[in-house]
Short mmCIF file of C-alpha atoms in Angstrom, two decimals:
data_model
loop_
_atom_site.label_atom_id
_atom_site.label_comp_id
_atom_site.label_asym_id
_atom_site.label_seq_id
_atom_site.Cartn_x
_atom_site.Cartn_y
_atom_site.Cartn_z
CA ILE R 4 141.78 257.64 -24.25
CA LEU R 5 141.00 259.02 -28.25
CA THR R 6 139.09 261.30 -26.58
CA ILE R 7 141.84 263.13 -23.92
CA LEU R 8 144.63 262.90 -26.96
CA GLY R 9 143.10 263.94 -29.33
CA ASN R 10 141.26 266.95 -27.33
CA SER R 11 144.27 267.78 -25.68
CA ALA R 12 146.26 267.99 -29.24
CA VAL R 13 143.73 270.51 -30.08
CA LEU R 14 144.00 272.71 -26.91
CA ALA R 15 148.08 272.01 -27.30
CA THR R 16 146.93 274.10 -31.00
CA ALA R 17 145.04 276.31 -29.83
CA VAL R 18 147.65 277.12 -26.78
CA LYS R 19 150.01 277.77 -28.97
CA ARG R 20 148.11 279.17 -32.16
CA SER R 21 146.46 281.23 -29.38
CA SER R 22 147.56 285.21 -30.73
CA LEU R 23 146.45 283.86 -34.75
CA LEU R 24 143.01 282.05 -33.50
CA LYS R 25 139.94 283.90 -35.08
CA SER R 26 137.44 284.50 -33.46
CA PRO R 27 135.02 281.19 -34.28
CA GLU R 28 137.84 279.29 -33.58
CA LEU R 29 136.88 280.06 -30.29
CA LEU R 30 134.43 278.06 -29.75
CA THR R 31 135.90 275.18 -31.26
CA VAL R 32 138.48 275.27 -28.28
CA ASN R 33 135.21 275.37 -26.21
CA LEU R 34 133.90 271.89 -27.55
CA ALA R 35 137.47 270.93 -26.70
CA VAL R 36 136.86 272.09 -23.13
CA ALA R 37 133.52 270.49 -23.10
CA ASP R 38 134.02 267.44 -24.32
CA ILE R 39 138.03 266.47 -22.47
CA GLY R 40 135.90 267.93 -20.05
CA MET R 41 132.96 264.92 -19.83
CA ALA R 42 136.00 262.77 -20.45
CA ILE R 43 138.24 263.32 -17.46
CA SER R 44 135.01 263.88 -14.71
CA MET R 45 132.76 260.99 -16.24
CA TYR R 46 134.42 258.32 -17.92
CA PRO R 47 136.69 256.59 -15.65
CA LEU R 48 133.96 256.53 -12.99
CA ALA R 49 131.68 254.40 -15.26
CA ILE R 50 134.62 252.20 -16.20
CA ALA R 51 135.37 251.45 -12.87
CA SER R 52 131.45 250.68 -12.30
CA ALA R 53 131.28 248.63 -16.01
CA TRP R 54 134.16 246.15 -14.08
CA ASN R 55 132.48 246.77 -10.90
CA HIS R 56 128.94 244.82 -12.87
CA ALA R 57 126.89 247.64 -10.17
CA TRP R 58 127.31 251.30 -9.52
CA LEU R 59 130.37 252.19 -7.45
CA GLY R 60 129.42 255.22 -4.69
CA GLY R 61 126.09 256.32 -3.29
CA ASP R 62 123.99 258.71 -3.92
CA ALA R 63 126.21 261.49 -4.25
CA SER R 64 128.63 259.99 -6.74
CA CYS R 65 125.20 259.50 -9.02
CA ILE R 66 124.21 263.08 -8.41
CA TYR R 67 127.74 263.97 -9.88
CA TYR R 68 127.74 262.12 -12.23
CA ALA R 69 124.82 262.95 -13.68
CA LEU R 70 125.05 266.62 -12.92
CA MET R 71 128.97 266.70 -15.01
CA GLY R 72 127.06 264.82 -18.05
CA PHE R 73 124.03 267.67 -18.22
CA LEU R 74 126.14 270.15 -17.99
CA PHE R 75 129.04 269.55 -20.18
CA GLY R 76 126.34 267.71 -22.49
CA VAL R 77 124.40 271.01 -22.72
CA CYS R 78 127.87 273.47 -23.08
CA SER R 79 128.26 270.84 -26.16
CA MET R 80 125.07 271.36 -28.02
CA MET R 81 124.74 275.26 -27.39
CA THR R 82 128.56 275.55 -28.74
CA LEU R 83 127.34 273.77 -31.82
CA CYS R 84 124.49 275.67 -32.20
CA ALA R 85 126.08 278.70 -31.69
CA MET R 86 128.91 277.67 -34.18
CA ALA R 87 126.32 277.29 -36.98
CA VAL R 88 124.76 280.55 -36.08
CA ILE R 89 127.48 282.27 -36.45
CA ARG R 90 128.79 280.71 -39.54
CA PHE R 91 125.73 281.32 -40.92
CA LEU R 92 126.24 285.13 -40.51
CA VAL R 93 129.79 285.31 -41.98
CA ILE R 94 128.60 283.54 -44.86
CA ASN R 95 125.37 286.15 -45.39
CA SER R 96 126.79 289.25 -44.35
CA SER R 97 129.21 291.20 -46.35
CA LYS R 98 133.30 291.25 -46.61
CA SER R 99 133.82 294.39 -43.90
CA ASN R 100 130.21 293.29 -41.59
CA SER R 101 132.02 290.22 -41.33
CA ASN R 102 134.68 291.75 -39.13
CA LYS R 103 132.13 292.62 -36.73
CA ILE R 104 132.74 289.07 -34.94
CA THR R 105 134.92 289.97 -32.23
CA LYS R 106 136.88 287.52 -29.81
CA ASN R 107 135.40 289.70 -27.17
CA THR R 108 131.67 288.69 -28.60
CA VAL R 109 132.69 285.10 -28.98
CA PHE R 110 134.30 285.29 -25.21
CA ILE R 111 130.88 286.53 -24.19
CA LEU R 112 128.99 284.09 -26.08
CA ILE R 113 131.07 281.23 -24.74
CA VAL R 114 130.24 282.76 -21.16
CA PHE R 115 126.55 282.64 -21.66
CA ILE R 116 126.75 279.12 -22.92
CA TRP R 117 128.27 277.84 -19.03
CA LEU R 118 125.82 279.65 -17.33
CA TYR R 119 122.98 278.33 -19.28
CA SER R 120 124.27 274.66 -18.81
CA LEU R 121 125.01 275.12 -15.48
CA LEU R 122 121.32 276.26 -15.00
CA TRP R 123 120.02 273.41 -16.37
CA ALA R 124 122.30 271.09 -15.03
CA ILE R 125 121.77 272.98 -11.17
CA LEU R 126 117.69 272.84 -11.61
CA PRO R 127 117.55 268.39 -11.09
CA LEU R 128 119.33 269.91 -7.35
CA VAL R 129 116.31 272.38 -6.33
CA GLY R 130 113.97 270.42 -6.88
CA TRP R 131 112.78 271.01 -10.47
CA GLY R 132 113.40 267.26 -11.99
CA TYR R 133 115.75 263.94 -10.75
CA TYR R 134 118.67 262.80 -10.86
CA GLY R 135 119.13 258.63 -11.27
CA PRO R 136 120.25 255.64 -11.85
CA GLU R 137 120.32 254.67 -16.16
CA PRO R 138 118.82 251.14 -16.46
CA PHE R 139 121.14 249.15 -16.87
CA GLY R 140 122.73 250.36 -13.23
CA ILE R 141 126.39 251.22 -14.12
CA SER R 142 125.66 255.16 -15.03
CA CYS R 143 123.46 257.62 -13.80
CA THR R 144 121.67 260.68 -15.62
CA ILE R 145 118.68 262.41 -15.60
CA ALA R 146 115.98 259.85 -14.46
CA TRP R 147 114.04 259.40 -17.24
CA SER R 148 111.56 256.92 -15.59
CA LYS R 149 110.74 258.79 -12.52
CA PHE R 150 108.68 261.64 -14.24
CA HIS R 151 105.62 259.11 -14.96
CA ASN R 152 103.09 260.42 -12.15
CA SER R 153 104.68 263.38 -11.90
CA SER R 154 103.84 267.19 -13.13
CA ASN R 155 107.34 268.80 -11.97
CA GLY R 156 109.22 266.12 -13.23
CA PHE R 157 107.39 266.30 -16.69
CA SER R 158 107.41 269.91 -17.09
CA PHE R 159 111.34 269.51 -16.17
CA ILE R 160 111.59 267.21 -19.26
CA LEU R 161 109.48 269.12 -21.64
CA SER R 162 110.96 272.56 -21.28
CA MET R 163 114.61 270.55 -21.07
CA PHE R 164 113.64 269.19 -24.05
CA LEU R 165 112.91 272.15 -26.62
CA LEU R 166 115.58 274.38 -25.08
CA CYS R 167 118.00 271.81 -24.89
CA THR R 168 117.84 269.70 -27.76
CA VAL R 169 114.72 270.21 -30.16
CA LEU R 170 115.70 274.29 -30.55
CA PRO R 171 119.43 274.05 -31.02
CA ALA R 172 118.49 271.07 -33.58
CA LEU R 173 115.99 273.08 -35.68
CA THR R 174 119.11 276.44 -35.19
CA ILE R 175 121.68 274.25 -36.62
CA VAL R 176 119.89 272.39 -39.59
CA ALA R 177 118.01 275.33 -40.68
CA CYS R 178 121.26 277.47 -40.54
CA TYR R 179 123.72 274.97 -42.31
CA LEU R 180 120.61 274.66 -44.73
CA GLY R 181 120.35 278.34 -44.99
CA ILE R 182 124.83 278.20 -46.03
CA ALA R 183 124.11 275.53 -48.17
CA TRP R 184 121.58 277.66 -50.78
CA LYS R 185 123.98 280.80 -50.01
CA VAL R 186 127.14 278.48 -51.34
CA HIS R 187 125.10 276.52 -53.65
CA LYS R 188 123.51 280.55 -55.46
CA ALA R 189 126.88 281.37 -55.15
CA TYR R 190 128.80 278.92 -57.13
CA GLN R 191 125.90 279.11 -60.24
CA GLU R 192 127.07 282.42 -61.12
CA ILE R 193 130.85 280.84 -61.12
CA GLN R 194 130.85 278.69 -64.07
CA ASN R 195 134.32 278.13 -64.06
CA ILE R 196 135.71 276.27 -60.89
CA ASP R 197 138.92 276.97 -61.29
CA ARG R 198 137.81 280.62 -61.04
CA ILE R 199 136.63 279.74 -57.79
CA PRO R 200 138.60 282.35 -54.92
CA ASN R 201 140.45 280.31 -52.67
CA ALA R 202 138.51 282.51 -49.51
CA ALA R 203 135.59 281.07 -51.09
CA LYS R 204 137.16 277.59 -51.09
CA LEU R 205 137.71 277.70 -47.65
CA GLU R 206 134.63 279.56 -46.07
CA LYS R 207 133.17 276.01 -48.26
CA LYS R 208 135.64 273.59 -46.15
CA LEU R 209 134.75 275.50 -43.11
CA THR R 210 130.87 275.37 -43.33
CA LEU R 211 131.38 271.16 -44.32
CA MET R 212 133.93 270.84 -41.35
CA ALA R 213 131.23 272.10 -38.81
CA VAL R 214 128.79 270.79 -40.72
CA LEU R 215 130.39 267.07 -39.48
CA ILE R 216 130.65 267.97 -36.09
CA SER R 217 127.51 268.88 -35.59
CA VAL R 218 126.27 265.66 -37.63
CA GLY R 219 128.32 263.45 -35.53
CA PHE R 220 127.26 264.64 -32.64
CA LEU R 221 123.46 264.60 -33.02
CA SER R 222 123.91 261.37 -34.63
CA SER R 223 125.10 260.02 -31.49
CA TRP R 224 123.26 261.61 -29.06
CA THR R 225 119.61 260.88 -30.88
CA PRO R 226 119.08 257.35 -30.05
CA TYR R 227 119.97 258.22 -26.62
CA ALA R 228 117.53 260.63 -26.85
CA ALA R 229 115.06 258.09 -28.00
CA ALA R 230 115.31 255.57 -25.44
CA SER R 231 115.75 258.25 -23.08
CA PHE R 232 111.78 259.31 -24.45
CA TRP R 233 110.75 256.16 -24.45
CA SER R 234 111.36 255.75 -20.37
CA ILE R 235 109.19 258.82 -19.96
CA PHE R 236 105.87 256.82 -21.27
CA ASN R 237 106.94 253.63 -20.90
CA SER R 238 108.05 252.11 -18.43
CA SER R 239 112.32 251.13 -18.68
CA ALA R 240 111.79 247.28 -18.11
CA SER R 241 109.97 246.74 -21.45
CA LEU R 242 113.63 247.33 -22.65
CA GLN R 243 116.12 245.24 -22.61
CA PRO R 244 119.59 246.65 -20.89
CA ILE R 245 121.23 246.02 -24.19
CA LEU R 246 119.35 248.83 -25.69
CA THR R 247 120.30 251.34 -23.29
CA LEU R 248 123.40 250.44 -22.10
CA LEU R 249 124.37 250.67 -26.32
CA PRO R 250 122.77 254.49 -27.15
CA CYS R 251 124.38 255.26 -24.04
CA LEU R 252 128.28 254.50 -24.59
CA PHE R 253 127.27 255.86 -28.83
CA ALA R 254 126.51 258.81 -27.02
CA LYS R 255 129.48 259.10 -24.92
CA SER R 256 131.64 258.28 -27.85
CA SER R 257 130.78 261.47 -29.49
CA THR R 258 133.68 263.23 -27.96
CA ALA R 259 136.67 261.45 -29.38
CA TYR R 260 135.19 262.33 -33.00
CA ASN R 261 135.61 265.71 -33.86
CA PRO R 262 139.82 265.77 -33.59
CA PHE R 263 139.22 263.69 -36.39
CA ILE R 264 137.43 266.05 -38.44
CA TYR R 265 139.77 268.34 -37.42
CA TYR R 266 142.86 266.43 -38.83
CA ILE R 267 141.03 265.72 -42.69
CA PHE R 268 139.74 269.46 -42.97
CA SER R 269 142.62 271.96 -41.20
CA ARG R 270 145.80 272.04 -42.83
CA THR R 271 146.86 274.03 -40.07
CA PHE R 272 146.28 271.27 -37.43
CA ARG R 273 147.47 268.44 -39.46
CA CYS R 274 151.03 270.62 -39.24
CA GLU R 275 150.63 271.37 -35.94
CA ILE R 276 150.37 267.25 -35.22
CA LYS R 277 153.07 266.12 -37.22
CA LYS R 278 154.97 269.22 -34.89
CA LEU R 279 154.21 267.86 -31.78
CA GLN R 280 154.46 264.58 -33.22
CA CYS R 281 158.00 265.17 -33.33
CA CYS R 282 158.51 267.59 -30.71
CA CYS R 283 157.61 264.41 -28.74
CA GLY R 284 159.45 261.71 -30.87
CA TRP R 285 163.31 263.83 -30.55
CA ARG R 286 162.39 263.44 -26.80
CA VAL R 287 162.13 260.26 -26.61
CA HIS R 288 165.17 259.67 -28.92
CA TYR R 289 166.60 262.62 -26.71
CA PHE R 290 166.43 260.20 -23.46
CA SER R 291 166.22 256.49 -24.91
CA SER R 292 169.55 257.15 -26.71
CA ASN R 293 173.25 257.46 -25.93
CA ASN R 294 172.51 255.62 -22.80
CA SER R 295 176.39 255.95 -22.06
CA VAL R 296 177.92 256.37 -19.23
CA GLU R 297 179.32 259.41 -20.40
CA ASN R 298 175.64 260.62 -21.31
CA PRO R 299 174.34 263.25 -18.69
CA VAL R 300 171.01 262.49 -18.52
CA SER R 301 172.10 258.79 -18.10
CA MET R 302 174.15 259.79 -15.52
CA MET R 303 171.51 261.80 -13.76
CA TRP R 304 168.83 258.65 -13.77
CA SER R 305 172.25 256.76 -12.93
CA GLY R 306 172.59 259.14 -9.30
#
């Protein structure tokens, strides 16, 4: 519920301000699309299976669930990586060069991110890697435990781990360390904090927001990655079901964090949310008040 409501508010705000959106903000929209896509395509089936105490459906629904999770997970990771690289380029380039990152460039980047994610999600379907149920039995993902004696499966896991997890994570960390050093040097040159330009303060706030989004995502998925990596070299039976279930749930909760971060750090987003609340509140008040026969709305409902 938090994921759908929060990210729907992000998308509604983006649609309302579509003409005013800057190029890097399109990546924020793409991240919201990936988060809400994961919630809609996966969570209802997982919740129903949890109430059923067993996976609902057969192999087809399991493969579908695992494919959606892999697709949206890789898409989110690569989007965060692209956000970090663009913020690094903006911070470290002159004012004239920073305008070279156009909306068309970001659109092409987003298309590449989705194609890259789709490629990795399809590979297990064509024989490189496997999809299967989680050890606790009410969710599906990459079948980590099947890779013990399979060179095919192990090569897929190793390649996926490097190209979809380690390298993007290292890129994110390196970019934000570079940004932090650049900002630190810039602030050292300005002794009086009152003289810091508003543009520099805004860049610092946007960078901090992007860092928190990345930290939230990586922190949520790290326990799950650790448990999955353990399953590659050891039997999944060596882990208690609770030790495989909690990291999975914690990882999926990452889709709900970002709208709260936007709300804290973005004044524009707060203003748009208040407008949406006022609009919804006005509609509810309009339909719930003046329930007399003279009210055309009441007459319509009565009819």
